Short mmCIF file of C-alpha atoms in Angstrom, two decimals:
data_model
loop_
_atom_site.label_atom_id
_atom_site.label_comp_id
_atom_site.label_asym_id
_atom_site.label_seq_id
_atom_site.Cartn_x
_atom_site.Cartn_y
_atom_site.Cartn_z
CA MET Y 1 184.30 97.24 50.53
CA GLU Y 2 185.63 99.24 53.46
CA LYS Y 3 189.31 99.58 54.18
CA VAL Y 4 190.70 97.93 57.28
CA THR Y 5 192.24 100.63 59.44
CA PHE Y 6 194.00 100.63 62.77
CA THR Y 7 191.00 102.16 64.53
CA LYS Y 8 188.68 99.46 63.16
CA VAL Y 9 191.01 96.71 64.35
CA VAL Y 10 191.28 98.30 67.79
CA GLY Y 11 187.49 98.69 67.88
CA PHE Y 12 187.03 95.03 67.00
CA VAL Y 13 189.48 93.96 69.72
CA LEU Y 14 187.77 96.22 72.27
CA ALA Y 15 184.34 94.86 71.29
CA ALA Y 16 185.49 91.25 71.56
CA ALA Y 17 187.20 91.83 74.91
CA PHE Y 18 184.16 93.70 76.19
CA ALA Y 19 181.84 90.87 75.15
CA ILE Y 20 184.00 88.21 76.78
CA VAL Y 21 184.31 90.16 80.04
CA ILE Y 22 180.58 90.84 80.21
CA GLY Y 23 179.72 87.21 79.42
CA VAL Y 24 182.07 85.83 82.07
CA SER Y 25 180.92 88.43 84.61
CA MET Y 26 177.25 87.61 84.03
CA TRP Y 27 177.90 83.91 84.38
CA ALA Y 28 180.02 84.42 87.53
CA LEU Y 29 177.32 86.56 89.15
CA ILE Y 30 174.61 83.98 88.61
CA ILE Y 31 176.83 81.13 89.80
CA GLY Y 32 177.64 83.16 92.92
CA ASP Y 33 173.94 83.71 93.61
CA TYR Y 34 173.18 80.00 93.49
CA MET Y 35 176.43 78.67 94.98
CA ASN Y 36 174.94 77.23 98.19
CA THR Y 37 171.35 76.58 97.13
CA VAL Y 38 169.43 73.79 95.49
CA MET Y 39 168.38 74.81 91.97
CA ASN Y 40 165.35 73.57 90.11
CA THR Y 41 165.77 72.53 86.47
CA GLN Y 42 164.50 75.85 85.05
CA THR Y 43 167.12 77.76 87.02
CA GLN Y 44 169.82 75.31 85.95
CA HIS Y 45 168.95 75.98 82.31
CA THR Y 46 169.07 79.74 82.96
CA VAL Y 47 172.47 79.47 84.67
CA ARG Y 48 173.86 77.66 81.63
CA ILE Y 49 172.85 80.38 79.18
CA VAL Y 50 173.32 83.64 81.11
CA GLY Y 51 176.96 84.09 80.05
CA PHE Y 52 176.22 83.52 76.37
CA ALA Y 53 173.27 85.91 76.50
CA GLY Y 54 175.49 88.56 78.10
CA LEU Y 55 178.21 88.03 75.50
CA LEU Y 56 175.78 88.34 72.59
CA ALA Y 57 174.05 91.34 74.17
CA ALA Y 58 177.38 93.10 74.57
CA LEU Y 59 178.26 92.54 70.91
CA VAL Y 60 174.85 93.77 69.73
CA THR Y 61 175.10 96.82 71.98
CA TRP Y 62 178.52 97.69 70.57
CA TRP Y 63 177.26 97.27 67.01
CA CYS Y 64 174.07 99.29 67.58
CA GLN Y 65 176.02 102.13 69.16
CA ARG Y 66 176.71 103.47 65.66
CA PHE Y 67 173.13 104.80 65.63
CA ALA Y 68 173.92 107.07 68.60
CA ALA Y 69 177.54 107.78 67.68
CA ARG Y 70 176.94 111.47 66.97
CA ARG Y 71 175.06 112.16 70.20
CA GLY Y 72 176.30 113.32 73.58
CA PHE Y 73 177.62 111.10 76.34
CA LEU Y 74 174.33 110.83 78.25
CA VAL Y 75 172.32 109.88 75.17
CA ARG Y 76 174.94 107.30 74.15
CA THR Y 77 174.89 105.83 77.67
CA LEU Y 78 171.10 105.60 77.88
CA PHE Y 79 170.89 104.16 74.36
CA ALA Y 80 173.53 101.54 75.21
CA LEU Y 81 171.77 100.67 78.48
CA PHE Y 82 168.43 100.21 76.73
CA ILE Y 83 169.90 98.10 73.92
CA PHE Y 84 171.92 95.99 76.36
CA ILE Y 85 168.96 95.19 78.60
CA VAL Y 86 166.61 94.41 75.72
CA ALA Y 87 169.23 92.30 73.91
CA PHE Y 88 170.19 90.44 77.10
CA CYS Y 89 166.60 89.49 77.88
CA SER Y 90 165.84 88.60 74.26
CA PHE Y 91 168.95 86.49 73.76
CA GLY Y 92 168.38 84.83 77.12
CA GLY Y 93 164.87 83.78 76.15
CA LEU Y 94 165.98 82.69 72.68
CA LEU Y 95 168.96 80.69 73.91
CA ARG Y 96 166.83 79.06 76.60
CA PHE Y 97 164.26 78.13 73.94
CA ILE Y 98 166.97 76.65 71.69
CA TYR Y 99 168.62 74.83 74.59
CA ILE Y 100 165.38 73.23 75.80
CA HIS Y 101 164.39 72.18 72.28
CA ALA Y 102 167.84 70.74 71.58
CA ILE Y 103 168.12 68.81 74.85
CA TYR Y 104 164.54 67.51 75.06
CA PRO Y 105 163.33 67.27 71.44
CA SER Y 106 160.80 64.49 72.02
CA GLN Y 107 159.04 66.43 74.80
CA GLN Y 108 158.40 69.55 72.69
CA ASP Y 109 155.47 70.60 70.54
CA TRP Y 110 157.02 71.36 67.14
CA SER Y 111 153.95 73.03 65.62
CA LEU Y 112 154.15 76.77 64.96
CA SER Y 113 151.74 77.62 67.76
CA GLY Y 114 153.54 75.25 70.13
CA MET Y 115 156.92 76.78 69.33
CA TYR Y 116 155.50 80.29 69.72
CA LEU Y 117 154.02 79.50 73.12
CA ALA Y 118 157.20 77.72 74.20
CA SER Y 119 159.33 80.71 73.18
CA LEU Y 120 157.07 83.05 75.18
CA ASN Y 121 157.26 80.71 78.15
CA ASP Y 122 161.06 80.52 77.93
CA PHE Y 123 161.36 84.30 77.62
CA TYR Y 124 159.17 84.92 80.67
CA THR Y 125 160.91 82.18 82.64
CA PHE Y 126 164.30 83.72 81.85
CA LEU Y 127 163.06 87.16 82.94
CA LEU Y 128 161.60 85.82 86.17
CA ASP Y 129 164.79 83.87 86.96
CA MET Y 130 166.81 87.03 86.42
CA LEU Y 131 164.49 89.46 88.26
CA ILE Y 132 163.33 87.39 91.24
CA PRO Y 133 165.03 87.84 93.65
CA PRO Y 134 166.29 91.31 92.70
CA ARG Y 135 169.93 91.25 91.71
CA PRO Y 136 171.48 94.71 92.03
CA ALA Y 137 174.79 93.35 90.75
CA TYR Y 138 173.21 92.78 87.32
CA ALA Y 139 171.86 96.34 87.29
CA ALA Y 140 175.32 97.66 88.18
CA LEU Y 141 176.92 95.48 85.50
CA ALA Y 142 174.42 96.69 82.88
CA VAL Y 143 175.08 100.34 83.79
CA ALA Y 144 178.85 99.72 83.72
CA ALA Y 145 178.52 98.08 80.30
CA ALA Y 146 176.52 101.05 79.00
CA ILE Y 147 179.11 103.52 80.30
CA TYR Y 148 181.94 101.46 78.77
CA VAL Y 149 180.22 101.41 75.38
CA ALA Y 150 179.48 105.14 75.59
CA VAL Y 151 183.12 105.95 76.40
CA PHE Y 152 184.98 103.47 74.20
CA GLY Y 153 182.36 102.54 71.61
CA PRO Y 154 181.97 103.93 68.11
CA ARG Y 155 181.82 107.72 67.98
CA GLU Y 156 181.60 110.15 65.13
CA PRO Y 157 182.00 113.91 65.13
CA LYS Y 158 178.83 115.93 65.35
CA THR Y 159 177.75 117.50 62.08
CA VAL Y 160 176.25 120.94 61.86
CA GLU Y 161 173.62 121.61 59.22
CA ILE Y 162 173.40 125.15 57.93
#
């Protein structure tokens, strides 16, 4: 079992604060986009889960940063950006799938093929809701999250092999 040190506690606090800020920012951006419009039900479901998907993606990105902890700043930033975008889209589709199946259980096909097709549909619907129309604020937030993780995330000294 690992010892609890001051740096690990600070890292945990930074990761939790980072996740909360990213989740709230993602949710606020999507609410701002749809403030004065009429939303269809698919978009309403997406709006409800965007913040949670951002929060979970931020935590996964922070945790996965250990794999790039010995690399340079640019590699850490690009790695964090890739992980954040993939995790955000994946968690968004998964949370949308869970939400739809929990809210409307009698309208769902609970067979394995039905659940597979529904999960694909929810993933693609989440992606389309997030990408159409283009939202440059989300791209800026993803890049800012990647830079934050690269600067403040887990780092280890580079090792030299002789």
